[in-house]
PDB file of C-alpha atoms and ligand atoms in Angstrom:
ATOM      1  CA  MET A   1       5.226  -5.789  -6.292  1.00 58.00           C
ATOM      2  CA  GLY A   2       1.504  -6.873  -7.127  1.00 73.00           C
ATOM      3  CA  GLU A   3      -1.801  -6.291  -5.405  1.00 81.00           C
ATOM      4  CA  ARG A   4      -2.130  -9.908  -5.237  1.00 83.00           C
ATOM      5  CA  SER A   5       0.673 -10.552  -2.569  1.00 79.00           C
ATOM      6  CA  LYS A   6      -0.923  -8.467  -0.327  1.00 84.00           C
ATOM      7  CA  GLY A   7      -3.216 -11.163  -0.098  1.00 92.00           C
ATOM      8  CA  PHE A   8      -3.620 -13.609   3.223  1.00 97.00           C
ATOM      9  CA  VAL A   9      -1.976 -17.234   3.599  1.00 98.00           C
ATOM     10  CA  GLY A  10      -5.573 -19.093   4.348  1.00 98.00           C
ATOM     11  CA  VAL A  11      -4.391 -22.230   7.072  1.00 98.00           C
ATOM     12  CA  PHE A  12      -6.868 -25.276   8.161  1.00 98.00           C
ATOM     13  CA  ASP A  13      -7.339 -28.150  10.278  1.00 98.00           C
ATOM     14  CA  SER A  14      -9.682 -30.546  11.385  1.00 98.00           C
ATOM     15  CA  GLY A  15      -8.907 -28.290  14.907  1.00 97.00           C
ATOM     16  CA  LEU A  16      -6.491 -26.530  16.577  1.00 97.00           C
ATOM     17  CA  GLY A  17      -3.777 -29.111  16.151  1.00 98.00           C
ATOM     18  CA  GLY A  18      -2.510 -26.805  12.904  1.00 98.00           C
ATOM     19  CA  ILE A  19      -1.477 -23.890  15.244  1.00 98.00           C
ATOM     20  CA  SER A  20       1.442 -26.133  15.957  1.00 98.00           C
ATOM     21  CA  VAL A  21       1.921 -25.658  12.084  1.00 98.00           C
ATOM     22  CA  LEU A  22       0.641 -21.941  12.119  1.00 98.00           C
ATOM     23  CA  ARG A  23       3.299 -21.464  15.139  1.00 98.00           C
ATOM     24  CA  SER A  24       6.225 -22.650  12.546  1.00 98.00           C
ATOM     25  CA  LEU A  25       4.660 -20.476   8.859  1.00 98.00           C
ATOM     26  CA  VAL A  26       4.596 -17.342  11.559  1.00 98.00           C
ATOM     27  CA  ALA A  27       8.112 -17.886  12.679  1.00 97.00           C
ATOM     28  CA  GLU A  28       9.397 -18.514   9.073  1.00 97.00           C
ATOM     29  CA  LEU A  29       6.968 -15.464   7.491  1.00 97.00           C
ATOM     30  CA  PRO A  30       6.622 -12.923   9.993  1.00 97.00           C
ATOM     31  CA  HIS A  31       5.375 -10.078   7.920  1.00 96.00           C
ATOM     32  CA  GLU A  32       2.399 -12.811   6.084  1.00 97.00           C
ATOM     33  CA  GLY A  33      -1.024 -12.328   6.623  1.00 97.00           C
ATOM     34  CA  PHE A  34      -2.663 -15.704   8.200  1.00 98.00           C
ATOM     35  CA  ARG A  35      -6.147 -16.623   8.800  1.00 98.00           C
ATOM     36  CA  TYR A  36      -6.518 -19.959  10.910  1.00 98.00           C
ATOM     37  CA  PHE A  37      -9.788 -21.781  10.741  1.00 98.00           C
ATOM     38  CA  GLY A  38     -10.323 -25.074  12.618  1.00 98.00           C
ATOM     39  CA  ASP A  39     -12.914 -27.053  11.547  1.00 97.00           C
ATOM     40  CA  SER A  40     -13.621 -28.033  15.364  1.00 96.00           C
ATOM     41  CA  ALA A  41     -17.428 -28.627  14.520  1.00 95.00           C
ATOM     42  CA  HIS A  42     -16.571 -31.746  12.537  1.00 96.00           C
ATOM     43  CA  ALA A  43     -12.825 -33.110  14.257  1.00 95.00           C
ATOM     44  CA  PRO A  44     -11.323 -35.580  14.058  1.00 96.00           C
ATOM     45  CA  TYR A  45     -11.658 -35.760  10.915  1.00 96.00           C
ATOM     46  CA  GLY A  46      -8.848 -39.112  11.218  1.00 94.00           C
ATOM     47  CA  GLU A  47     -11.884 -40.623  11.934  1.00 91.00           C
ATOM     48  CA  LYS A  48     -14.475 -39.722   8.936  1.00 95.00           C
ATOM     49  CA  SER A  49     -14.595 -41.116   5.405  1.00 96.00           C
ATOM     50  CA  GLU A  50     -12.057 -39.977   2.859  1.00 96.00           C
ATOM     51  CA  ALA A  51     -14.695 -38.353   0.513  1.00 97.00           C
ATOM     52  CA  GLU A  52     -16.179 -36.145   3.597  1.00 98.00           C
ATOM     53  CA  VAL A  53     -12.831 -35.075   4.226  1.00 97.00           C
ATOM     54  CA  LEU A  54     -12.354 -33.699   1.149  1.00 98.00           C
ATOM     55  CA  GLU A  55     -15.865 -31.895   0.871  1.00 98.00           C
ATOM     56  CA  LEU A  56     -15.243 -30.430   4.460  1.00 98.00           C
ATOM     57  CA  SER A  57     -11.833 -29.814   3.210  1.00 98.00           C
ATOM     58  CA  ARG A  58     -13.245 -28.360  -0.568  1.00 98.00           C
ATOM     59  CA  ALA A  59     -15.844 -26.052   1.709  1.00 98.00           C
ATOM     60  CA  ILE A  60     -13.301 -24.487   3.539  1.00 98.00           C
ATOM     61  CA  VAL A  61     -10.348 -23.908   0.413  1.00 98.00           C
ATOM     62  CA  GLU A  62     -13.395 -21.969  -1.716  1.00 98.00           C
ATOM     63  CA  ARG A  63     -14.675 -19.621   1.529  1.00 98.00           C
ATOM     64  CA  PHE A  64     -10.604 -18.749   1.623  1.00 98.00           C
ATOM     65  CA  LEU A  65     -10.712 -17.980  -1.727  1.00 97.00           C
ATOM     66  CA  ALA A  66     -13.899 -16.157  -2.215  1.00 97.00           C
ATOM     67  CA  ASP A  67     -12.218 -13.646   0.503  1.00 97.00           C
ATOM     68  CA  GLY A  68      -9.068 -13.277  -1.335  1.00 95.00           C
ATOM     69  CA  ALA A  69      -6.476 -15.866  -0.165  1.00 97.00           C
ATOM     70  CA  LYS A  70      -3.263 -15.960  -1.953  1.00 98.00           C
ATOM     71  CA  ALA A  71      -2.612 -19.395  -0.851  1.00 98.00           C
ATOM     72  CA  ILE A  72      -3.436 -22.296   0.997  1.00 98.00           C
ATOM     73  CA  VAL A  73      -1.522 -24.060   3.911  1.00 98.00           C
ATOM     74  CA  ILE A  74      -3.574 -27.893   4.609  1.00 98.00           C
ATOM     75  CA  ALA A  75      -1.923 -27.906   8.111  1.00 98.00           C
ATOM     76  CA  CYS A  76      -3.714 -31.604   8.339  1.00 98.00           C
ATOM     77  CA  ASN A  77      -1.594 -34.371   7.999  1.00 97.00           C
ATOM     78  CA  THR A  78      -5.061 -36.382   7.337  1.00 97.00           C
ATOM     79  CA  ALA A  79      -6.554 -33.881   4.897  1.00 97.00           C
ATOM     80  CA  THR A  80      -3.644 -33.019   2.881  1.00 97.00           C
ATOM     81  CA  SER A  81      -3.604 -36.974   2.358  1.00 96.00           C
ATOM     82  CA  ALA A  82      -7.386 -37.028   1.329  1.00 96.00           C
ATOM     83  CA  ALA A  83      -7.814 -34.066  -0.261  1.00 98.00           C
ATOM     84  CA  ALA A  84      -4.748 -32.356  -1.647  1.00 98.00           C
ATOM     85  CA  ALA A  85      -4.356 -33.337  -4.949  1.00 97.00           C
ATOM     86  CA  THR A  86      -8.042 -32.745  -5.584  1.00 98.00           C
ATOM     87  CA  LEU A  87      -7.830 -28.770  -4.641  1.00 98.00           C
ATOM     88  CA  ARG A  88      -4.808 -28.385  -6.509  1.00 98.00           C
ATOM     89  CA  ALA A  89      -5.821 -29.865  -9.476  1.00 98.00           C
ATOM     90  CA  ALA A  90      -8.819 -27.501  -9.005  1.00 98.00           C
ATOM     91  CA  HIS A  91      -6.568 -24.560  -8.126  1.00 98.00           C
ATOM     92  CA  PRO A  92      -4.035 -24.514 -10.375  1.00 97.00           C
ATOM     93  CA  ASP A  93      -3.155 -21.217  -9.716  1.00 96.00           C
ATOM     94  CA  VAL A  94      -3.156 -20.974  -6.055  1.00 97.00           C
ATOM     95  CA  PRO A  95      -0.400 -22.207  -4.436  1.00 98.00           C
ATOM     96  CA  ILE A  96      -1.642 -25.148  -1.766  1.00 98.00           C
ATOM     97  CA  VAL A  97       1.033 -26.268   0.987  1.00 98.00           C
ATOM     98  CA  GLY A  98       0.266 -29.683   2.378  1.00 98.00           C
ATOM     99  CA  ILE A  99       1.724 -31.587   5.446  1.00 98.00           C
ATOM    100  CA  GLU A 100       3.139 -34.918   5.830  1.00 95.00           C
ATOM    101  CA  PRO A 101       4.593 -36.982   8.293  1.00 97.00           C
ATOM    102  CA  ALA A 102       8.192 -36.352   8.659  1.00 97.00           C
ATOM    103  CA  LEU A 103       9.444 -39.685   7.677  1.00 97.00           C
ATOM    104  CA  LYS A 104      12.176 -38.269   5.267  1.00 96.00           C
ATOM    105  CA  PRO A 105      14.176 -35.892   7.790  1.00 96.00           C
ATOM    106  CA  ALA A 106      13.960 -39.301  10.181  1.00 97.00           C
ATOM    107  CA  ALA A 107      15.209 -41.533   8.646  1.00 97.00           C
ATOM    108  CA  ARG A 108      18.018 -39.101   7.007  1.00 96.00           C
ATOM    109  CA  ALA A 109      19.131 -38.943  11.251  1.00 97.00           C
ATOM    110  CA  PHE A 110      18.298 -42.394  12.223  1.00 97.00           C
ATOM    111  CA  PRO A 111      18.954 -44.659   8.996  1.00 96.00           C
ATOM    112  CA  ARG A 112      19.223 -48.176  10.636  1.00 96.00           C
ATOM    113  CA  GLY A 113      16.886 -47.000  13.398  1.00 97.00           C
ATOM    114  CA  ARG A 114      13.035 -48.176  14.528  1.00 98.00           C
ATOM    115  CA  ILE A 115      11.151 -44.696  14.241  1.00 98.00           C
ATOM    116  CA  LEU A 116       7.418 -44.698  15.019  1.00 98.00           C
ATOM    117  CA  VAL A 117       5.293 -42.664  13.228  1.00 98.00           C
ATOM    118  CA  MET A 118       2.219 -41.382  14.897  1.00 98.00           C
ATOM    119  CA  ALA A 119      -1.054 -40.261  13.332  1.00 98.00           C
ATOM    120  CA  THR A 120      -4.216 -40.857  12.342  1.00 96.00           C
ATOM    121  CA  GLU A 121      -5.580 -44.200  10.801  1.00 96.00           C
ATOM    122  CA  MET A 122      -6.853 -42.081   7.868  1.00 95.00           C
ATOM    123  CA  THR A 123      -3.152 -40.813   7.254  1.00 96.00           C
ATOM    124  CA  LEU A 124      -1.772 -44.069   7.821  1.00 97.00           C
ATOM    125  CA  GLN A 125      -4.035 -45.798   5.353  1.00 96.00           C
ATOM    126  CA  LEU A 126      -3.527 -43.674   2.646  1.00 95.00           C
ATOM    127  CA  ASP A 127      -1.210 -44.390  -0.418  1.00 95.00           C
ATOM    128  CA  LYS A 128       0.418 -41.057   0.522  1.00 94.00           C
ATOM    129  CA  TYR A 129       1.829 -42.665   3.683  1.00 96.00           C
ATOM    130  CA  HIS A 130       2.959 -45.993   1.936  1.00 97.00           C
ATOM    131  CA  ASP A 131       4.777 -43.835  -0.835  1.00 96.00           C
ATOM    132  CA  LEU A 132       6.551 -42.121   2.056  1.00 96.00           C
ATOM    133  CA  ALA A 133       7.095 -45.174   3.967  1.00 96.00           C
ATOM    134  CA  ARG A 134       8.591 -46.769   0.558  1.00 95.00           C
ATOM    135  CA  ALA A 135      10.714 -43.867  -0.917  1.00 95.00           C
ATOM    136  CA  TRP A 136      12.487 -43.029   2.470  1.00 94.00           C
ATOM    137  CA  GLY A 137      12.084 -45.802   4.808  1.00 90.00           C
ATOM    138  CA  GLY A 138      15.270 -47.310   3.810  1.00 88.00           C
ATOM    139  CA  GLU A 139      16.418 -49.698   6.431  1.00 93.00           C
ATOM    140  CA  CYS A 140      14.536 -48.275   9.252  1.00 96.00           C
ATOM    141  CA  GLU A 141      12.362 -50.346  10.987  1.00 97.00           C
ATOM    142  CA  VAL A 142       9.398 -47.779  10.281  1.00 97.00           C
ATOM    143  CA  VAL A 143       6.445 -48.439  12.690  1.00 97.00           C
ATOM    144  CA  PRO A 144       3.282 -47.188  11.983  1.00 98.00           C
ATOM    145  CA  VAL A 145       1.356 -46.521  15.296  1.00 98.00           C
ATOM    146  CA  PRO A 146      -2.583 -45.061  14.627  1.00 98.00           C
ATOM    147  CA  CYS A 147      -3.674 -43.187  17.558  1.00 98.00           C
ATOM    148  CA  PRO A 148      -7.388 -43.069  17.423  1.00 97.00           C
ATOM    149  CA  GLY A 149      -8.823 -41.157  20.098  1.00 97.00           C
ATOM    150  CA  LEU A 150      -6.051 -39.156  20.705  1.00 98.00           C
ATOM    151  CA  ALA A 151      -6.478 -35.796  18.624  1.00 97.00           C
ATOM    152  CA  ALA A 152      -9.835 -35.548  19.870  1.00 97.00           C
ATOM    153  CA  ARG A 153      -8.405 -35.638  23.422  1.00 98.00           C
ATOM    154  CA  ILE A 154      -5.775 -32.700  22.677  1.00 97.00           C
ATOM    155  CA  GLU A 155      -9.323 -30.638  21.411  1.00 97.00           C
ATOM    156  CA  ARG A 156     -10.395 -30.574  24.234  1.00 95.00           C
ATOM    157  CA  GLY A 157      -7.421 -28.952  26.471  1.00 95.00           C
ATOM    158  CA  ASP A 158      -6.130 -29.627  29.815  1.00 95.00           C
ATOM    159  CA  LEU A 159      -3.311 -31.515  28.210  1.00 96.00           C
ATOM    160  CA  ASP A 160      -1.814 -31.760  31.759  1.00 95.00           C
ATOM    161  CA  ALA A 161      -4.694 -34.198  33.123  1.00 97.00           C
ATOM    162  CA  PRO A 162      -4.068 -37.867  33.695  1.00 97.00           C
ATOM    163  CA  ASP A 163      -6.848 -39.628  32.060  1.00 98.00           C
ATOM    164  CA  LEU A 164      -4.695 -37.958  28.597  1.00 98.00           C
ATOM    165  CA  ALA A 165      -1.262 -39.335  30.119  1.00 97.00           C
ATOM    166  CA  GLU A 166      -3.359 -42.208  30.471  1.00 98.00           C
ATOM    167  CA  MET A 167      -3.900 -42.709  26.991  1.00 98.00           C
ATOM    168  CA  ILE A 168      -0.397 -41.820  25.453  1.00 98.00           C
ATOM    169  CA  GLU A 169       0.399 -44.980  27.894  1.00 98.00           C
ATOM    170  CA  GLY A 170      -1.700 -47.220  26.102  1.00 98.00           C
ATOM    171  CA  LEU A 171      -0.906 -45.825  22.809  1.00 98.00           C
ATOM    172  CA  VAL A 172       2.864 -46.023  22.586  1.00 98.00           C
ATOM    173  CA  GLY A 173       3.621 -47.211  26.336  1.00 98.00           C
ATOM    174  CA  SER A 174       4.755 -50.889  24.731  1.00 98.00           C
ATOM    175  CA  TYR A 175       7.410 -48.955  22.967  1.00 98.00           C
ATOM    176  CA  ALA A 176       9.230 -47.066  25.634  1.00 96.00           C
ATOM    177  CA  GLY A 177      12.884 -47.579  25.493  1.00 94.00           C
ATOM    178  CA  SER A 178      13.209 -49.083  22.541  1.00 95.00           C
ATOM    179  CA  VAL A 179      12.621 -46.396  19.954  1.00 97.00           C
ATOM    180  CA  ASP A 180      15.248 -43.749  18.746  1.00 98.00           C
ATOM    181  CA  ALA A 181      12.938 -41.623  16.654  1.00 98.00           C
ATOM    182  CA  VAL A 182       8.914 -40.696  16.820  1.00 98.00           C
ATOM    183  CA  VAL A 183       7.613 -38.812  13.829  1.00 98.00           C
ATOM    184  CA  LEU A 184       4.202 -36.634  14.834  1.00 98.00           C
ATOM    185  CA  GLY A 185       2.531 -37.536  12.050  1.00 98.00           C
ATOM    186  CA  CYS A 186      -0.563 -35.948  13.046  1.00 98.00           C
ATOM    187  CA  THR A 187      -0.414 -31.591  13.830  1.00 98.00           C
ATOM    188  CA  HIS A 188      -2.265 -32.208  17.103  1.00 98.00           C
ATOM    189  CA  TYR A 189       0.289 -34.250  18.343  1.00 98.00           C
ATOM    190  CA  PRO A 190       3.525 -31.818  18.887  1.00 98.00           C
ATOM    191  CA  PHE A 191       1.047 -30.337  21.679  1.00 98.00           C
ATOM    192  CA  VAL A 192       1.583 -33.453  23.612  1.00 98.00           C
ATOM    193  CA  ARG A 193       5.467 -34.221  22.436  1.00 97.00           C
ATOM    194  CA  THR A 194       6.323 -33.971  26.331  1.00 96.00           C
ATOM    195  CA  GLN A 195       3.614 -36.004  27.788  1.00 97.00           C
ATOM    196  CA  ILE A 196       5.007 -38.752  25.013  1.00 98.00           C
ATOM    197  CA  GLU A 197       8.917 -38.483  25.830  1.00 97.00           C
ATOM    198  CA  ARG A 198       7.410 -38.463  29.227  1.00 96.00           C
ATOM    199  CA  VAL A 199       6.263 -42.301  28.574  1.00 97.00           C
ATOM    200  CA  LEU A 200       8.858 -43.276  26.057  1.00 97.00           C
ATOM    201  CA  GLY A 201      11.624 -42.241  27.995  1.00 92.00           C
ATOM    202  CA  PRO A 202      14.365 -39.601  27.670  1.00 91.00           C
ATOM    203  CA  GLY A 203      17.050 -40.091  24.112  1.00 93.00           C
ATOM    204  CA  VAL A 204      14.490 -40.136  21.942  1.00 97.00           C
ATOM    205  CA  ALA A 205      14.143 -37.628  18.624  1.00 98.00           C
ATOM    206  CA  PHE A 206      11.179 -36.322  17.513  1.00 98.00           C
ATOM    207  CA  PHE A 207       9.615 -34.784  14.281  1.00 98.00           C
ATOM    208  CA  ASP A 208       7.251 -32.920  13.640  1.00 97.00           C
ATOM    209  CA  GLY A 209       6.506 -31.056   9.288  1.00 96.00           C
ATOM    210  CA  GLY A 210       5.590 -27.736  11.104  1.00 97.00           C
ATOM    211  CA  ALA A 211       9.264 -26.334   9.666  1.00 96.00           C
ATOM    212  CA  GLY A 212       9.520 -28.185   6.767  1.00 96.00           C
ATOM    213  CA  THR A 213       6.002 -26.667   5.730  1.00 98.00           C
ATOM    214  CA  ALA A 214       6.897 -22.743   6.417  1.00 98.00           C
ATOM    215  CA  ARG A 215       9.929 -23.458   4.430  1.00 98.00           C
ATOM    216  CA  GLN A 216       7.911 -25.010   1.386  1.00 98.00           C
ATOM    217  CA  LEU A 217       5.054 -22.031   1.594  1.00 98.00           C
ATOM    218  CA  ARG A 218       8.151 -19.681   1.784  1.00 98.00           C
ATOM    219  CA  LYS A 219       9.484 -21.005  -1.557  1.00 98.00           C
ATOM    220  CA  ARG A 220       6.201 -21.361  -3.154  1.00 98.00           C
ATOM    221  CA  LEU A 221       5.528 -17.666  -2.526  1.00 97.00           C
ATOM    222  CA  SER A 222       8.497 -16.460  -3.282  1.00 97.00           C
ATOM    223  CA  ASP A 223       8.565 -18.517  -7.129  1.00 97.00           C
ATOM    224  CA  GLU A 224       4.990 -17.054  -7.306  1.00 96.00           C
ATOM    225  CA  GLY A 225       5.883 -13.395  -6.740  1.00 95.00           C
ATOM    226  CA  LEU A 226       3.651 -13.459  -3.751  1.00 96.00           C
ATOM    227  CA  LEU A 227       5.397 -12.958  -0.804  1.00 96.00           C
ATOM    228  CA  ALA A 228       4.366 -10.015   1.340  1.00 94.00           C
ATOM    229  CA  ALA A 229       6.394  -6.874   1.837  1.00 90.00           C
ATOM    230  CA  ASP A 230       9.239  -6.511   4.823  1.00 85.00           C
ATOM    231  CA  GLY A 231       8.437  -4.057   7.380  1.00 82.00           C
ATOM    232  CA  HIS A 232       5.506  -4.915   9.981  1.00 85.00           C
ATOM    233  CA  PRO A 233       4.479  -8.120  11.315  1.00 90.00           C
ATOM    234  CA  GLY A 234       1.505  -9.505   9.707  1.00 94.00           C
ATOM    235  CA  ARG A 235      -1.915 -10.313  10.738  1.00 95.00           C
ATOM    236  CA  VAL A 236      -2.967 -13.291  12.419  1.00 97.00           C
ATOM    237  CA  GLU A 237      -6.300 -14.118  12.856  1.00 97.00           C
ATOM    238  CA  PHE A 238      -7.947 -17.255  14.435  1.00 97.00           C
ATOM    239  CA  ALA A 239     -11.881 -18.594  13.035  1.00 97.00           C
ATOM    240  CA  SER A 240     -13.377 -21.398  14.185  1.00 97.00           C
ATOM    241  CA  SER A 241     -17.024 -24.072  13.106  1.00 97.00           C
ATOM    242  CA  LEU A 242     -17.200 -23.891  16.851  1.00 94.00           C
ATOM    243  CA  ASP A 243     -17.526 -20.195  16.884  1.00 86.00           C
ATOM    244  CA  THR A 244     -17.431 -19.600  20.512  1.00 93.00           C
ATOM    245  CA  PRO A 245     -15.504 -16.877  22.482  1.00 93.00           C
ATOM    246  CA  ASP A 246     -14.101 -20.505  24.514  1.00 94.00           C
ATOM    247  CA  GLU A 247     -12.841 -21.959  21.709  1.00 95.00           C
ATOM    248  CA  LEU A 248     -11.128 -19.001  20.569  1.00 96.00           C
ATOM    249  CA  ALA A 249      -9.604 -18.344  23.387  1.00 96.00           C
ATOM    250  CA  LEU A 250      -8.549 -22.004  23.627  1.00 97.00           C
ATOM    251  CA  TYR A 251      -6.680 -21.611  19.870  1.00 97.00           C
ATOM    252  CA  ARG A 252      -4.997 -18.409  21.085  1.00 97.00           C
ATOM    253  CA  SER A 253      -3.713 -20.228  24.416  1.00 97.00           C
ATOM    254  CA  PHE A 254      -2.699 -22.859  22.117  1.00 97.00           C
ATOM    255  CA  PHE A 255      -0.655 -20.357  20.262  1.00 97.00           C
ATOM    256  CA  HIS A 256       1.180 -18.920  22.381  1.00 96.00           C
ATOM    257  CA  MET A 257       1.726 -21.633  24.450  1.00 93.00           C
ATOM    258  CA  GLU A 258       5.395 -22.428  25.980  1.00 82.00           C
ATOM    259  CA  ARG A 259       6.477 -26.260  24.828  1.00 66.00           C
TER     260      ARG A 259
HETATM  261  N1  DGL B   1      -4.509 -32.448  13.114  1.00 79.71           N
HETATM  262  C1  DGL B   1      -4.739 -33.981  11.843  1.00 79.71           C
HETATM  263  C2  DGL B   1      -3.887 -34.207  11.284  1.00 79.71           C
HETATM  264  O1  DGL B   1      -2.681 -33.933  10.946  1.00 79.71           O
HETATM  265  C3  DGL B   1      -5.918 -34.822  11.945  1.00 79.71           C
HETATM  266  C4  DGL B   1      -6.421 -34.915  13.687  1.00 79.71           C
HETATM  267  C5  DGL B   1      -7.964 -35.476  13.190  1.00 79.71           C
HETATM  268  O2  DGL B   1      -8.879 -34.491  13.119  1.00 79.71           O
HETATM  269  O3  DGL B   1      -8.150 -36.403  13.022  1.00 79.71           O
HETATM  270  O4  DGL B   1      -4.122 -35.485  10.946  1.00 79.71           O
END
């Protein structure tokens, strides 16, 4: 086993949403060390320009690599769409794993179904999403639902507050009782899955990209001989561009949340 396999995996998002992905990563690869960085000072990414998201993502990845990361997970659909290709071209020797809306498994499960794809406006505008919908949409009715403001609201915590329920009602209430599946195409949204379910009614299937991203990371680490040795659990560390004790406590509470 080489020295490089002892490095950590750097995971980032515009804020605390990527912690939903981190949970899947730790479940799939419990022996890896993970460092999570949430760029909460600059959230939401989905309402910035593509160039700004690229620059913010580039700075985070370069810092991770300078600190000794052996691999990177972009735990943000928006940053993956805006920056993954450029970052991979700049760092061809580093596994850089992104996340995309889980339309493929949703369309497989409901080949003629009506599927909502909830995501940021930027994710739904960029080519990656259109390529995905073309490749996997098949005979489904795929309905893109941009959710401006939702990630920023989730960033503030207090997920059971009435204003958040009202916001979700406003975004998806008109689809109640008429959809088969929902793709949570922003990594913040799995934290409000129950609230979305409450609005849409029972029997709706939910899909997110966390588990697929974790499997992809395992494959890339294994292919490159970078998997950590078994034995004891890896460390999971948190940092934020809003580096206050309250913010980091919020991150930890999302990491341990039962939902
Ligand atoms: N969590 C991010 C995503 O998966 C973006 C949220 C935001 O900052 O707009 O798209």
